[in-house]
Amino acid sequence: MSRSLLAVALGAVAYADAFYLPGVAPHEYANHEPVEIKVNKLSSTKTQLPYDYYSLPFCKPAEVVNAVENLGEVLHGSVIQNSPYQIAMGNTSFKVLCEQELTPAASKLLTQRIREDYRVHLIMDNLPAATKMIRELPDGKTITMYDRGYPLGFIGSADRAGSQVGVPYIYNHLRFVIKFHREDSFTGSRIVGFEVEPLSVKHKYQGKFTTNMQNLKLLTVPVGPDLPPQSKIVYTYDVKWESSDTKWASRWDLYLYMGDDQIHWFSIINSLAIVLLLTGIVAMIMMRTLRRDFNRYNEQDKEDLQEESGWKLVHADVFRPPAFSVLLCCSLGTGMQLLGMSFISILCAMLGFLSPANRGGLLTATLLLFVLMGVPAGYFSSNTYKSLKGTEWKKMTVLTATLYPGIISFTFFVLNFFVWSQGSSSAIPFGTMVALLLMWFCISVPLVFLGAFFGFKAKLKDPPTRTNEIPRQVPEQAWYMGGVFNVLMGGILPFGAIFIELFFIMTSVWLQRFYYVFGFLMLVLLILLLTCAEISIVLCYFQLCNEDYNWWWRSFLTAGSSGLYLFAYSIMYFFTQLDIIGFVPQLIYFAYMLVFAMLFFLVTGTIGFFSCYWFVWTIYGAIKVD
């Protein structure tokens, strides 16, 4: 399973202006104090398969030490290790790391990784290495942006002096541009920027090779323009220090910049305006129509002569339990579990608790929240099942705790075999699998049973109307009131509400960019809640007016059908925005997007169901029936 993508399957992300909470403290470096550089991983947007840094013929330190990783980092595929780079604060120097003679197998692997557009990720003072890009805004201004990591190499072209067209070249010289900030309020220097300028250099030297610059007669210092390297690669680096006015608390701003915020605001305001306008129109129509219905149904004139019609006519069947009520209730429970997890995760991230400086924090928090949300999952599923007069409560509770988590776990387990066959570092280790299973069966499942216990014990109000023993025959419906047409039409509005923000989310996931706009994402979530509830209630009302009382599953599927549109959009996004190559990467993409669509289906369907549940109880409780 691709760990970096599992993060998005279970959680979401958003933006704040470099807001740090206690737990991430700055470090002041004294002059000539060592500054450690750690290696992270190799990643590519074409394969979506990260690899260990030392899987390629790079220079290694005397002893490779793995850093302690949290659960989120493990699932992200991050393998953080020490490096042979030796840097001290303020010291500018040119150093030679080592010389690597490529074997045919190593040369072939290196060529393959360069053609697959892999990037190298390093870490210094908890800042990721990045390459600088200058982009021009529509108003003519330019802004500096960072692209995560640096490219492993490049393919020769006519535009690249000294290179042969179509031949891969590796970047074997790195120029570290380290930006530091100083103030009178603290001693030493704080690192606020870590840029990498990679170069491909054919180093030449006389005599025997050594890493001691005093004894090595290197003929290519200072480093000139890009030149093709040879079969024996000499890895070198130099350091450049730049003073910066950027404060330590704002050093992530360039990493998190996602383009003009006006695009986000325009999309949010546009969606919000449409939704509010539609809500006002629908509310006015519903209030006027329902008031007329209430006045007509509650008339105290001769009741024996009063003729029932419309939605009142099905009052004796509207609370009749639906078919497959166990599946419906366990779907609702999982939907509430996902909704609670998403809302709390986004809220915590919006408040700054899940800073990107805390690697793996978002995914770890999301996993823990999903486990803890087992209580509301069990409560809502069992309470709804009790209102349906269900008797198989044990079966329903077990399915709530295992059905959808089991489907997702099985999917990821199968994908993990494909990823493992590729030798990727994102394949989940056996120990991590055991830990996840223990979290599921030892924490989540018991919490679902605990929530189910309280759900069954909770008292329920009696339904506002009695249910006849013999079900009423549903009259033939017009084609536009049919179940399939209504369900498909109902998912358009919720999907349209999140369509633009979904593009940014998918871009950050599949093109491996930072996405930290938590405030916008919270607004999108609230708009989604409103639109799902609104469209479900309106279509449910029309359905009841046409004397079709089978609203239970229809209300769930109406809003939930937006998951179909999400998956359809992911197919279009694949062919228009991505350049994923290979069977396994494409399998990973479509499997993940299918899982995402299913999760989105459960969340939106749950919102639609409980909105209609409240609506039906409210309107039938406001009329007088025999």
XYZ file of C-alpha atoms in Angstrom:
626
model
C 0.000 0.000 0.000
C 1.262 3.462 -0.815
C 1.615 5.075 2.578
C 1.811 8.609 1.254
C -1.627 8.182 -0.302
C -3.164 6.442 2.726
C -2.884 9.795 4.461
C -5.490 11.247 2.164
C -7.725 8.211 2.293
C -8.169 8.787 5.969
C -7.918 12.398 6.415
C -7.933 15.955 4.975
C -5.781 19.061 4.932
C -5.962 22.951 5.000
C -4.144 26.466 5.318
C -3.063 28.794 8.125
C -0.470 31.573 8.252
C 2.462 29.724 9.842
C 0.809 29.177 13.191
C 2.996 27.090 15.510
C 1.900 25.633 18.814
C 4.073 24.510 21.725
C 6.075 21.414 20.940
C 7.887 22.846 17.904
C 10.591 25.098 19.311
C 13.209 26.994 17.289
C 16.860 26.085 17.531
C 19.503 28.830 17.643
C 22.770 27.767 16.043
C 26.040 29.246 17.241
C 28.774 30.029 14.745
C 30.513 26.878 13.446
C 27.933 24.670 15.185
C 27.214 21.498 13.146
C 23.977 21.512 11.166
C 22.708 18.042 10.394
C 21.202 17.102 7.037
C 19.047 13.979 6.929
C 17.982 12.042 3.870
C 14.318 11.149 3.485
C 13.152 9.364 0.336
C 12.866 9.397 -3.433
C 9.433 10.137 -4.897
C 7.880 10.580 -8.317
C 4.529 11.834 -9.549
C 4.771 9.409 -12.465
C 4.968 6.237 -10.378
C 3.590 7.291 -6.970
C 6.038 4.768 -5.457
C 8.590 6.196 -3.001
C 11.940 4.481 -2.529
C 14.631 4.491 0.114
C 17.299 7.133 -0.529
C 20.114 4.624 -0.273
C 18.466 2.316 -2.817
C 20.479 4.283 -5.413
C 24.288 4.511 -5.577
C 24.678 7.553 -3.350
C 27.428 8.219 -0.842
C 26.772 6.723 2.594
C 28.035 7.682 6.044
C 30.179 5.249 8.009
C 27.053 4.036 9.821
C 23.498 4.500 8.543
C 21.116 5.283 11.404
C 17.342 5.341 11.011
C 15.495 8.120 12.819
C 12.603 7.205 15.093
C 9.385 7.484 13.101
C 5.816 7.859 14.278
C 2.923 5.911 12.782
C 2.068 8.686 10.351
C 5.604 8.838 8.970
C 5.704 5.067 8.492
C 2.432 5.147 6.567
C 3.712 8.085 4.502
C 6.653 5.951 3.391
C 9.232 8.246 4.991
C 12.538 6.573 5.810
C 14.565 9.270 7.565
C 18.281 8.507 7.904
C 21.534 10.326 8.519
C 23.697 11.534 5.640
C 27.415 12.044 4.937
C 26.981 15.821 4.482
C 28.998 17.803 7.029
C 27.896 21.413 7.426
C 28.615 23.987 10.122
C 26.800 27.261 10.699
C 28.400 30.049 8.667
C 31.078 27.872 7.080
C 31.176 28.058 3.290
C 33.161 25.224 1.804
C 33.414 22.925 -1.188
C 33.605 19.275 -0.204
C 33.906 15.938 -1.932
C 31.708 13.133 -0.624
C 32.872 10.069 -2.518
C 33.393 8.482 -5.894
C 30.953 5.827 -7.111
C 31.757 3.502 -9.977
C 28.473 2.406 -11.484
C 27.851 -1.250 -12.156
C 25.632 -2.107 -15.153
C 22.731 -2.857 -12.774
C 23.214 0.399 -10.832
C 23.540 2.404 -14.041
C 20.338 0.871 -15.413
C 18.448 1.569 -12.179
C 19.704 5.141 -12.031
C 18.703 5.707 -15.653
C 15.248 4.312 -14.972
C 14.711 6.546 -11.927
C 15.779 9.663 -13.855
C 13.421 8.858 -16.717
C 10.637 8.320 -14.174
C 11.220 11.882 -12.950
C 12.180 11.035 -9.371
C 12.968 13.746 -6.869
C 15.266 13.544 -3.844
C 14.068 14.716 -0.437
C 16.384 15.992 2.288
C 15.667 17.527 5.701
C 17.577 20.215 7.598
C 16.376 21.615 10.935
C 12.989 20.034 10.223
C 12.737 21.942 6.926
C 12.440 19.969 3.686
C 14.891 20.713 0.922
C 13.285 22.551 -1.961
C 14.121 24.014 -5.328
C 13.199 27.635 -5.920
C 10.765 28.671 -8.626
C 9.833 32.186 -9.708
C 6.238 32.491 -10.899
C 4.535 35.504 -12.381
C 1.086 36.441 -11.085
C -1.725 37.770 -13.303
C -1.082 41.303 -12.035
C 2.508 41.174 -13.287
C 4.113 40.641 -9.887
C 6.430 37.721 -9.288
C 6.447 35.425 -6.302
C 8.993 32.895 -5.091
C 7.665 29.379 -4.582
C 9.293 26.173 -3.447
C 8.999 22.775 -5.095
C 9.616 19.907 -2.680
C 12.955 18.166 -3.063
C 15.246 18.426 -6.066
C 15.245 16.388 -9.291
C 17.465 13.328 -9.365
C 18.679 14.218 -12.834
C 17.535 15.376 -16.256
C 17.194 14.126 -19.807
C 19.513 15.776 -22.291
C 17.986 18.094 -24.836
C 18.995 20.597 -27.466
C 18.289 23.416 -25.020
C 20.798 22.029 -22.501
C 24.354 22.976 -23.427
C 26.834 20.100 -23.397
C 24.183 17.368 -23.204
C 23.158 14.720 -25.701
C 19.516 14.590 -26.688
C 17.639 11.797 -24.912
C 20.554 10.807 -22.652
C 19.908 10.830 -18.864
C 22.250 12.792 -16.604
C 22.464 12.693 -12.813
C 22.842 15.705 -10.578
C 26.018 14.866 -8.719
C 26.790 18.306 -7.261
C 24.494 20.042 -4.791
C 24.706 23.687 -3.847
C 22.943 24.224 -0.516
C 21.584 27.735 -0.136
C 20.780 28.032 3.558
C 18.935 31.116 4.771
C 19.274 32.207 8.367
C 17.662 34.872 10.535
C 19.191 36.808 13.417
C 17.652 39.125 15.999
C 18.759 40.838 19.181
C 16.084 38.957 21.138
C 17.992 35.673 20.871
C 21.544 34.522 20.462
C 22.765 32.625 17.448
C 21.019 32.095 14.129
C 17.774 30.410 13.152
C 17.490 28.527 9.890
C 14.530 29.808 7.863
C 15.215 28.402 4.397
C 16.787 25.338 2.800
C 17.220 25.561 -0.958
C 19.071 23.164 -3.215
C 20.588 24.019 -6.589
C 21.525 20.718 -8.289
C 24.178 20.530 -10.997
C 25.505 17.765 -13.220
C 29.289 18.025 -13.369
C 31.905 15.833 -15.011
C 34.526 16.152 -12.325
C 38.137 15.767 -13.344
C 41.074 15.244 -11.039
C 44.718 14.252 -11.177
C 46.337 11.447 -9.269
C 44.616 9.098 -6.835
C 41.089 9.873 -5.685
C 40.595 10.971 -2.093
C 37.906 12.897 -0.247
C 40.572 15.109 1.327
C 40.439 18.344 -0.645
C 44.021 19.207 0.325
C 45.365 16.062 -1.334
C 42.867 15.828 -4.223
C 43.787 17.811 -7.311
C 40.255 18.565 -8.500
C 40.239 20.410 -11.824
C 36.544 21.361 -11.834
C 36.477 23.854 -8.954
C 34.696 26.216 -8.941
C 31.770 24.377 -10.495
C 30.864 25.623 -13.927
C 27.803 25.055 -16.100
C 26.091 21.673 -16.401
C 28.304 19.060 -18.005
C 27.684 15.352 -18.605
C 29.073 13.090 -15.851
C 31.048 9.941 -16.561
C 30.653 6.315 -15.478
C 32.629 7.083 -12.343
C 30.508 9.642 -10.504
C 32.174 12.024 -8.059
C 29.620 13.453 -5.632
C 30.363 16.936 -4.317
C 28.579 19.804 -2.624
C 29.115 23.382 -1.515
C 27.286 25.645 0.929
C 26.073 29.200 0.579
C 24.675 31.130 3.560
C 22.220 33.993 3.066
C 20.842 36.330 5.692
C 17.053 36.620 5.545
C 14.378 38.874 7.045
C 11.977 35.926 7.188
C 11.166 35.099 10.772
C 11.277 31.536 12.054
C 7.496 31.391 12.590
C 6.942 32.269 8.914
C 9.544 30.041 7.334
C 6.933 27.552 6.053
C 4.977 30.190 4.128
C 6.777 29.637 0.820
C 6.358 25.868 1.140
C 2.637 26.180 1.832
C 1.861 28.790 -0.794
C -0.718 27.296 -3.173
C -1.211 30.140 -5.590
C -3.488 33.136 -5.424
C -5.904 32.845 -2.483
C -8.416 34.800 -4.554
C -9.091 31.606 -6.517
C -10.082 29.825 -3.312
C -12.146 32.723 -2.080
C -13.866 33.142 -5.418
C -14.803 29.460 -5.557
C -15.990 29.440 -1.947
C -18.036 32.639 -2.253
C -19.468 31.521 -5.579
C -20.562 28.159 -4.163
C -21.826 29.753 -0.971
C -23.859 32.362 -2.843
C -25.491 29.747 -5.054
C -26.235 27.488 -2.098
C -27.635 30.302 0.050
C -29.792 31.557 -2.804
C -31.074 28.073 -3.503
C -31.622 27.477 0.201
C -33.701 30.644 0.484
C -35.823 29.734 -2.511
C -36.324 26.159 -1.364
C -37.085 27.234 2.203
C -39.686 29.737 1.000
C -41.364 27.183 -1.236
C -41.267 24.482 1.404
C -42.614 26.752 4.146
C -45.477 28.057 2.004
C -46.339 24.625 0.656
C -46.075 22.901 4.007
C -48.124 25.620 5.729
C -50.852 25.128 3.162
C -50.669 21.369 3.656
C -50.833 21.696 7.450
C -53.837 24.004 7.302
C -55.643 21.672 4.927
C -54.813 18.470 6.808
C -55.659 19.884 10.234
C -59.043 21.331 9.347
C -61.605 20.445 11.949
C -64.526 20.300 9.502
C -66.295 17.060 8.862
C -63.509 14.529 9.130
C -65.542 11.806 7.503
C -65.870 13.933 4.407
C -62.280 15.078 4.465
C -60.346 13.555 1.633
C -56.698 12.718 2.226
C -54.175 13.366 -0.508
C -50.497 14.046 -1.006
C -47.937 13.083 1.573
C -50.525 12.665 4.327
C -52.016 9.756 2.410
C -48.969 7.563 3.205
C -48.848 8.384 6.921
C -49.600 4.747 7.812
C -46.624 3.457 5.783
C -43.997 6.177 5.997
C -42.383 4.638 9.102
C -42.462 1.089 7.781
C -38.940 -0.425 8.189
C -37.069 -0.731 4.887
C -35.472 -3.824 3.409
C -31.866 -4.552 4.377
C -32.176 -2.339 7.455
C -29.039 -3.908 8.969
C -26.907 -2.785 6.012
C -28.486 0.665 6.066
C -27.785 1.171 9.777
C -24.179 -0.038 9.636
C -23.602 2.298 6.664
C -25.009 5.179 8.694
C -22.772 4.295 11.637
C -19.624 4.277 9.499
C -20.739 7.510 7.855
C -21.030 9.212 11.242
C -17.630 7.810 12.197
C -16.042 9.292 9.079
C -17.898 12.591 9.431
C -16.794 13.024 13.046
C -13.221 12.123 12.168
C -13.113 14.566 9.245
C -14.681 17.460 11.138
C -12.385 17.173 14.183
C -9.275 16.617 12.023
C -9.953 19.685 9.902
C -10.796 21.760 12.987
C -7.564 20.775 14.749
C -5.544 21.478 11.619
C -7.281 24.827 11.134
C -6.350 25.813 14.701
C -2.702 24.932 14.057
C -2.452 21.727 16.075
C -1.315 19.735 13.029
C 1.559 21.828 11.741
C 3.446 20.444 8.718
C 6.594 20.714 10.838
C 5.207 17.773 12.810
C 5.705 15.132 10.155
C 3.108 12.425 10.178
C 1.034 14.282 12.756
C -2.007 14.715 10.536
C -2.216 11.065 9.553
C -1.541 9.841 13.087
C -4.239 12.118 14.505
C -6.686 11.086 11.792
C -6.162 7.387 12.487
C -6.630 7.870 16.226
C -9.763 9.944 15.655
C -11.224 7.293 13.371
C -10.654 4.697 16.075
C -12.155 6.880 18.816
C -15.146 7.770 16.661
C -16.250 4.160 17.065
C -18.491 5.341 19.918
C -20.725 7.618 17.798
C -20.638 4.998 15.018
C -22.105 2.384 17.316
C -24.529 4.821 18.933
C -26.130 6.180 15.765
C -26.296 2.818 14.002
C -27.893 1.056 16.969
C -30.246 3.908 17.807
C -31.491 4.048 14.220
C -31.811 0.259 14.123
C -33.849 0.368 17.317
C -36.235 2.905 15.768
C -36.722 0.436 12.904
C -37.789 -2.277 15.380
C -34.755 -4.357 14.479
C -33.945 -7.522 16.426
C -30.557 -8.620 15.068
C -28.627 -6.026 17.041
C -25.493 -8.178 17.458
C -25.216 -8.722 13.700
C -25.774 -5.032 13.072
C -23.116 -3.979 15.604
C -20.520 -6.421 14.266
C -21.125 -5.210 10.702
C -20.797 -1.576 11.807
C -17.406 -2.339 13.328
C -16.073 -4.567 10.543
C -17.852 -4.224 7.181
C -16.459 -1.030 5.659
C -13.171 -1.007 7.630
C -12.744 -4.606 6.460
C -13.330 -3.680 2.811
C -10.783 -0.848 3.034
C -8.244 -2.969 4.912
C -8.560 -5.807 2.405
C -8.081 -3.372 -0.492
C -4.962 -1.878 1.066
C -3.665 -5.347 1.960
C -3.922 -6.494 -1.667
C -2.343 -3.265 -2.920
C 0.485 -3.747 -0.441
C 1.515 -6.938 -2.243
C 1.785 -5.055 -5.547
C 3.790 -2.264 -3.919
C 6.023 -4.765 -2.149
C 6.712 -6.467 -5.497
C 8.085 -3.140 -6.776
C 10.526 -2.895 -3.861
C 9.068 0.441 -2.773
C 9.679 1.772 0.724
C 5.964 2.527 0.961
C 5.112 -1.151 1.462
C 3.753 -1.374 4.993
C 5.969 -3.498 7.273
C 4.468 -6.507 9.021
C 4.849 -4.898 12.441
C 2.898 -1.824 11.346
C 0.146 -4.040 9.960
C -0.122 -5.802 13.297
C -0.287 -2.435 15.091
C -3.110 -1.233 12.817
C -5.042 -4.473 13.306
C -4.636 -4.182 17.069
C -5.940 -0.606 16.955
C -8.921 -1.815 14.969
C -9.877 -4.913 16.950
C -8.711 -3.869 20.424
C -9.883 -0.239 20.421
C -12.266 0.574 17.580
C -14.436 -2.569 17.748
C -14.952 -2.385 21.555
C -15.820 1.319 21.244
C -18.412 0.515 18.573
C -20.005 -2.031 20.938
C -19.896 0.545 23.737
C -21.635 3.124 21.559
C -24.168 0.494 20.450
C -24.945 -0.308 24.082
C -25.812 3.311 24.854
C -27.685 3.607 21.558
C -29.953 0.684 22.394
C -30.460 1.925 25.953
C -31.471 5.424 24.825
C -35.199 6.073 24.924
C -36.976 6.774 21.663
C -40.056 8.830 21.072
C -43.001 6.996 19.622
C -43.494 7.593 15.889
C -46.021 10.356 15.218
C -48.163 7.945 13.183
C -49.032 4.262 13.420
C -47.964 1.784 10.762
C -50.531 -0.484 9.136
C -49.865 -4.193 8.987
C -50.608 -4.373 5.268
C -48.393 -2.090 3.168
C -50.044 0.323 0.791
C -49.420 -0.147 -2.892
C -47.182 2.521 -4.375
C -48.744 4.023 -7.504
C -46.819 4.013 -10.743
C -44.347 6.873 -10.826
C -43.439 9.176 -13.674
C -40.009 8.611 -15.224
C -38.580 11.749 -13.623
C -39.701 10.552 -10.181
C -38.077 7.157 -10.588
C -35.474 6.042 -8.077
C -32.463 5.931 -10.412
C -33.123 9.332 -11.982
C -33.761 11.007 -8.614
C -30.686 9.451 -7.047
C -28.399 10.517 -9.893
C -29.829 14.039 -9.954
C -29.484 14.378 -6.200
C -25.694 13.950 -6.239
C -24.986 16.804 -8.660
C -25.436 19.654 -6.182
C -23.229 18.267 -3.367
C -20.489 17.419 -5.844
C -20.728 20.867 -7.409
C -20.255 22.435 -3.983
C -16.839 20.768 -3.499
C -15.771 20.498 -7.124
C -13.200 23.332 -7.208
C -11.618 22.538 -3.841
C -11.455 18.885 -4.848
C -9.124 19.886 -7.672
C -6.670 21.449 -5.184
C -6.875 18.425 -2.897
C -6.177 15.953 -5.690
C -3.359 18.117 -7.012
C -1.665 18.120 -3.611
C -2.066 14.347 -3.270
C -1.143 13.076 -6.714
C 1.310 15.833 -7.684
C 2.863 15.692 -4.186
C 2.469 19.312 -3.191
C 1.691 20.827 0.178
C -1.985 21.436 0.848
C -2.637 23.398 4.000
C -5.781 25.463 3.433
C -7.709 24.224 6.455
C -9.912 27.306 6.687
C -11.166 26.895 3.133
C -11.671 23.189 3.660
C -13.820 23.791 6.743
C -16.018 26.161 4.736
C -16.315 23.561 1.991
C -17.330 20.935 4.556
C -20.054 23.189 5.959
C -21.339 23.943 2.456
C -21.351 20.219 1.734
C -23.422 19.543 4.869
C -25.930 22.182 3.842
C -26.282 21.044 0.242
C -26.624 17.349 1.115
C -29.342 18.092 3.670
C -31.138 20.474 1.362
C -31.303 18.338 -1.762
C -32.247 15.229 0.208
C -35.156 16.949 1.987
C -36.515 18.483 -1.211
C -36.450 15.219 -3.174
C -37.854 13.325 -0.190
C -40.788 15.754 -0.037
C -41.523 15.320 -3.738
C -41.313 11.554 -3.314
C -43.832 11.540 -0.439
C -46.160 13.866 -2.337
C -46.241 11.246 -5.095
C -47.354 8.686 -2.496
C -44.052 6.781 -2.541
C -43.209 6.060 1.100
C -39.941 4.138 0.442
C -37.783 7.059 1.473
C -35.256 5.350 3.751
C -32.768 4.076 1.218
C -33.654 6.793 -1.289
C -32.622 9.555 1.131
C -29.297 7.823 1.756
C -28.541 7.209 -1.912
C -29.685 10.649 -3.118
C -26.894 12.601 -1.449
C -24.520 9.629 -1.498
C -24.593 9.472 -5.296
C -22.166 12.394 -5.269
C -19.531 9.717 -4.663
C -20.202 8.443 -8.191
C -19.492 11.897 -9.587
C -16.305 12.068 -7.532
C -15.050 8.822 -9.032
C -16.053 9.943 -12.526
C -14.132 13.183 -11.960
C -11.079 11.201 -10.831
C -11.112 9.376 -14.184
C -11.192 12.685 -16.044
C -8.455 14.079 -13.779
C -6.263 11.051 -14.513
C -6.346 11.629 -18.267
C -6.082 15.419 -18.192
C -3.745 16.272 -15.296
C -1.569 13.239 -14.527
C 1.180 11.338 -16.273
C 1.205 8.137 -14.257
C 3.026 5.272 -15.962
C 3.052 1.554 -15.234
C 0.393 -0.959 -14.221
C 0.978 -0.835 -10.454
C 0.897 2.992 -10.169
C -2.297 3.129 -12.219
C -3.812 0.338 -10.124
C -2.939 2.292 -6.979
C -4.531 5.447 -8.338
C -7.857 3.925 -9.304
C -8.047 1.716 -6.210
C -7.447 4.701 -3.933
C -9.913 6.901 -5.763
C -12.519 4.134 -5.590
C -11.976 3.954 -1.829
C -12.180 7.748 -1.532
C -15.416 7.750 -3.525
C -16.878 5.081 -1.243
C -15.949 7.049 1.878
C -17.427 10.202 0.372
C -20.564 8.220 -0.520
C -20.958 7.110 3.104
C -20.458 10.595 4.544
C -22.811 12.406 2.169
C -25.381 9.617 2.299
C -25.418 9.764 6.094
C -26.012 13.511 6.039
C -28.871 13.089 3.584
C -30.496 10.288 5.575
C -30.532 11.998 8.959
C -31.762 15.234 7.367
C -34.723 13.389 5.845
C -35.233 11.447 9.082
C -35.657 14.712 10.988
C -37.836 16.188 8.222
C -40.243 13.221 8.072
C -40.661 13.074 11.846
C -41.258 16.831 11.940
C -43.942 17.079 9.251
C -45.871 13.984 10.314
C -45.742 15.084 13.921
C -47.403 18.381 12.967
C -50.584 16.906 11.458
C -53.583 15.148 12.956
C -54.255 11.616 11.810
C -56.636 8.886 12.932
